[in-house]
CSV table of C-alpha atoms in Angstrom, one decimal:
chain,number,residue,atom,x,y,z
P,112,MET,CA,-0.2,0.0,0.2
P,113,ILE,CA,1.1,3.4,-0.6
P,114,THR,CA,1.2,6.2,1.2
P,115,LEU,CA,2.0,10.1,1.4
P,116,THR,CA,2.5,11.5,4.8
P,117,PRO,CA,3.2,15.4,6.0
P,118,VAL,CA,6.3,14.8,7.8
P,119,LEU,CA,8.4,17.5,9.3
P,120,GLU,CA,12.4,17.4,10.0
P,121,ARG,CA,12.8,17.9,14.3
P,122,TRP,CA,14.0,21.1,15.1
P,123,SER,CA,17.6,19.8,17.4
P,124,ALA,CA,16.8,22.1,20.6
P,125,ASP,CA,14.5,20.4,22.6
P,126,CYS,CA,11.3,22.7,22.9
P,127,PRO,CA,11.4,25.1,26.9
P,128,PHE,CA,8.0,25.9,27.0
P,129,TRP,CA,6.0,23.2,26.8
P,130,PRO,CA,6.0,19.5,26.6
P,131,ALA,CA,6.6,18.2,23.5
P,132,GLU,CA,7.0,14.6,22.2
P,133,GLN,CA,10.3,13.3,21.3
P,134,THR,CA,10.4,12.1,18.1
P,135,ASP,CA,12.7,10.8,15.3
P,136,PHE,CA,14.4,13.2,12.5
P,137,TYR,CA,11.3,12.5,10.1
P,138,PHE,CA,8.2,12.7,12.2
P,139,ALA,CA,4.6,12.4,11.0
P,140,VAL,CA,2.2,15.4,11.2
P,141,PRO,CA,-0.9,13.3,12.6
P,142,ARG,CA,-4.7,13.5,11.6
P,143,MET,CA,-6.0,12.6,15.1
P,144,PRO,CA,-2.4,14.2,17.4
P,145,THR,CA,-2.2,14.0,21.1
P,146,LEU,CA,-1.5,16.8,23.1
P,147,GLN,CA,2.1,16.0,23.4
P,148,GLN,CA,1.9,15.9,19.5
P,149,VAL,CA,0.4,18.6,18.7
P,150,GLY,CA,3.5,20.5,20.9
P,151,ALA,CA,6.1,19.0,19.0
P,152,VAL,CA,5.0,19.9,15.5
P,153,VAL,CA,4.6,23.6,16.8
P,154,TRP,CA,7.4,23.7,18.1
P,155,THR,CA,9.4,22.6,14.8
P,156,LEU,CA,7.9,25.0,13.6
P,157,ILE,CA,8.1,27.7,15.2
P,158,GLY,CA,12.5,27.4,17.0
P,159,ARG,CA,14.0,28.7,14.3
P,160,SER,CA,11.9,31.2,14.6
P,161,VAL,CA,12.5,31.7,18.2
P,162,THR,CA,16.5,31.2,18.6
P,163,ALA,CA,19.5,32.3,17.7
P,164,ASP,CA,21.7,30.6,15.3
P,165,ASP,CA,23.4,29.3,18.5
P,166,LEU,CA,20.3,27.6,19.9
P,167,SER,CA,19.6,30.2,22.8
P,168,ILE,CA,16.8,30.8,23.8
P,169,THR,CA,15.6,34.2,22.8
P,170,ALA,CA,11.8,34.3,23.7
P,171,THR,CA,11.1,33.6,27.6
P,172,ASP,CA,7.8,31.2,27.8
P,173,ALA,CA,5.7,30.6,25.5
P,174,VAL,CA,3.7,33.4,24.8
P,175,GLU,CA,6.4,35.7,23.1
P,176,ALA,CA,7.3,32.3,21.6
P,177,ILE,CA,4.4,31.9,20.0
P,178,GLU,CA,4.3,36.0,19.1
P,179,LYS,CA,7.6,36.0,17.7
P,180,TYR,CA,6.3,33.1,15.0
P,181,LEU,CA,3.3,35.6,15.2
P,182,ALA,CA,5.3,38.1,13.6
P,183,CYS,CA,7.7,36.3,11.4
P,184,ASP,CA,7.4,36.8,7.4
P,185,ASP,CA,4.5,34.5,6.1
P,186,GLY,CA,7.5,33.0,3.8
P,187,ASP,CA,8.7,31.4,6.7
P,188,PHE,CA,10.5,27.9,5.6
P,189,ALA,CA,9.3,24.7,7.5
P,190,PRO,CA,12.0,21.5,6.7
P,191,GLY,CA,10.0,18.7,5.5
P,192,GLY,CA,8.0,17.8,2.6
P,193,LEU,CA,6.0,14.4,2.5
P,194,GLN,CA,7.8,11.1,3.3
P,195,MET,CA,6.8,7.9,0.5
P,196,VAL,CA,6.0,4.6,1.9
P,197,ASP,CA,5.5,1.1,-0.4
P,198,ASP,CA,6.5,-2.1,1.7
P,199,ASN,CA,9.7,-2.2,2.8
P,200,VAL,CA,11.0,1.6,0.7
P,201,VAL,CA,10.6,4.6,2.6
P,202,VAL,CA,11.6,7.7,0.4
P,203,ASP,CA,12.3,10.9,2.5
P,204,PRO,CA,12.1,14.7,1.6
P,205,GLY,CA,15.3,15.9,0.7
P,206,CYS,CA,17.3,18.8,2.6
P,207,CYS,CA,15.9,22.2,1.2
P,208,VAL,CA,12.7,21.6,0.8
P,209,GLY,CA,9.8,21.7,2.9
P,210,LEU,CA,6.5,20.8,3.8
P,211,ASP,CA,5.4,24.6,3.0
P,212,GLU,CA,5.4,23.1,-1.0
P,213,TRP,CA,3.3,20.2,-0.2
P,214,ARG,CA,1.5,20.8,-3.2
P,215,ASP,CA,3.6,21.6,-5.2
P,216,TRP,CA,2.8,17.4,-6.4
P,217,LEU,CA,-0.1,18.9,-7.8
P,218,ARG,CA,1.6,19.1,-11.1
P,219,VAL,CA,3.2,16.2,-10.4
P,220,ILE,CA,-0.4,15.3,-11.9
P,221,GLY,CA,0.1,16.9,-14.7
P,222,GLY,CA,3.2,15.3,-15.9
P,223,GLU,CA,6.0,17.8,-14.2
P,224,VAL,CA,8.6,16.7,-12.6
P,225,ILE,CA,9.1,19.0,-9.2
P,226,ASP,CA,12.3,19.3,-7.2
P,227,LEU,CA,12.3,16.5,-4.5
P,228,GLY,CA,15.6,18.3,-2.7
P,229,HIS,CA,18.6,16.3,-2.2
P,230,ASP,CA,20.6,14.3,0.3
P,231,PRO,CA,18.8,11.7,-0.2
P,232,ASP,CA,18.1,13.5,-3.9
P,233,PRO,CA,14.7,11.3,-4.5
P,234,LEU,CA,14.2,12.0,-7.9
P,235,ILE,CA,10.3,11.5,-10.2
P,236,GLU,CA,10.8,10.4,-13.0
P,237,HIS,CA,7.2,9.8,-15.4
P,238,ARG,CA,6.5,6.7,-17.0
P,239,GLY,CA,3.3,6.6,-18.5
P,240,PRO,CA,1.0,5.8,-16.1
P,241,VAL,CA,3.2,5.6,-13.0
P,242,VAL,CA,4.9,7.9,-11.4
P,243,ARG,CA,8.5,6.7,-10.5
P,244,VAL,CA,9.9,7.5,-7.3
P,245,TRP,CA,13.6,6.8,-7.1
P,246,LYS,CA,14.8,7.0,-3.5
P,247,ASP,CA,18.2,8.1,-4.1
P,248,GLY,CA,18.3,9.0,-8.3
P,249,GLY,CA,20.0,12.3,-7.6
P,250,GLN,CA,23.0,11.4,-6.4
P,251,LEU,CA,24.1,8.7,-9.3
P,252,PRO,CA,27.0,10.4,-11.8
P,253,ALA,CA,25.7,12.4,-14.9
P,254,GLY,CA,25.0,9.6,-17.4
P,255,SER,CA,24.8,6.7,-15.3
P,256,VAL,CA,21.7,4.7,-16.0
P,257,LEU,CA,19.0,3.9,-13.0
P,258,GLY,CA,18.0,0.0,-13.3
P,259,PRO,CA,15.5,-1.4,-11.4
P,260,ASP,CA,17.8,-2.6,-8.6
P,261,GLU,CA,17.7,1.2,-7.2
P,262,PRO,CA,15.2,1.5,-4.2
P,263,HIS,CA,12.3,3.4,-5.7
P,264,ILE,CA,8.6,3.4,-5.4
P,265,ASP,CA,5.8,3.6,-8.6
P,266,ILE,CA,2.0,5.8,-7.7
P,267,PRO,CA,-0.2,4.5,-10.1
P,268,ARG,CA,-1.2,8.7,-11.3
P,269,HIS,CA,-4.7,8.0,-11.0
P,270,ILE,CA,-4.2,7.7,-7.3
P,271,LEU,CA,-2.1,11.3,-7.0
P,272,PRO,CA,-5.5,13.1,-6.1
P,273,ASN,CA,-6.6,10.7,-3.6
P,274,LEU,CA,-3.1,10.5,-2.3
P,275,LEU,CA,-2.9,14.7,-1.6
P,276,ASN,CA,-6.7,15.0,-0.4
P,277,ALA,CA,-4.8,12.3,2.6
P,278,VAL,CA,-2.3,14.6,2.9
P,279,GLN,CA,-4.9,18.2,3.3
P,280,GLN,CA,-6.6,15.4,5.8
P,281,ASP,CA,-4.3,15.0,7.2
P,282,LEU,CA,-3.1,18.5,7.9
P,283,ALA,CA,-6.3,19.3,8.5
P,284,GLY,CA,-6.9,17.4,11.8
P,285,PHE,CA,-3.5,18.5,13.0
P,286,LEU,CA,-5.2,22.6,12.0
P,287,THR,CA,-8.2,21.6,15.0
P,288,ALA,CA,-6.3,20.6,17.5
P,289,LEU,CA,-3.9,22.7,17.1
P,290,ARG,CA,-6.2,25.3,18.4
P,291,PRO,CA,-7.6,24.2,21.8
P,292,TRP,CA,-3.9,23.4,22.5
P,293,VAL,CA,-3.4,26.9,22.1
P,294,GLN,CA,-6.2,28.0,23.9
P,295,GLY,CA,-4.3,26.7,26.6
P,296,ILE,CA,-1.3,28.5,26.8
P,297,ARG,CA,-3.8,32.4,25.8
P,298,SER,CA,-7.2,31.8,24.7
P,299,ASP,CA,-6.7,34.8,22.4
P,300,LEU,CA,-3.7,33.7,20.4
P,301,ALA,CA,-5.8,30.3,19.0
P,302,ASP,CA,-7.0,32.0,16.3
P,303,PRO,CA,-4.0,33.8,14.9
P,304,LEU,CA,-1.8,31.0,15.6
P,305,ALA,CA,-4.3,28.6,13.3
P,306,ALA,CA,-4.6,30.8,10.6
P,307,ALA,CA,-0.9,31.8,10.5
P,308,MET,CA,-0.1,28.3,10.3
P,309,ASP,CA,-2.7,27.3,7.4
P,310,ARG,CA,-1.9,29.8,5.6
P,311,ARG,CA,2.0,29.1,5.7
P,312,LEU,CA,1.5,25.1,5.0
P,313,GLN,CA,-1.3,26.0,2.6
P,314,ILE,CA,-3.2,23.9,5.0
P,315,SER,CA,-7.0,25.0,4.3
P,316,GLU,CA,-7.1,26.6,-0.1
P,317,PRO,CA,-9.1,23.7,-2.0
P,318,LEU,CA,-6.6,21.6,-4.2
P,319,GLY,CA,-8.6,21.8,-7.4
P,320,ILE,CA,-8.6,18.0,-8.2
């Protein structure tokens, strides 16, 4: 069974402001998250906005951390993307792409090739009715031919809309859980934070597929 899952790259600094689940480097944004999972997602998105380059914390409490995030530009980067799994093959998003770019996959339905980042250098190839995603395709030397034994996942093009709809539902589920979580910190921040994350992760706008 092929799955596409929205994932984030764990922010390296521990969260000093609220309980956050310990995660793997890539961790899923759950459709029905626990409070600690919400805390992990929020910290991963907010952490880069509220810490200095040396990872020393510049915010003093949870409210200030959220307010700093709200003050950021809507182009704020969310490292991660869509993780593909089929049987024993897992294709992680490469670095230098973000979960905020997940809608680029809509262009793949129409036959385009999108950038999936590097390290591990996943690579898209269109093969008629199938979209083949090579796990490490971009790491091969120029002129090399990818053989069938190289790890890859074949996604039938016709199931991509359903897969992307499921991704949107995962993100929407997180957004639903976010509001009551923020209300536990300060109620008037719930709607602004949910709206900011909705915009930055491009969650609610119809997919048009």
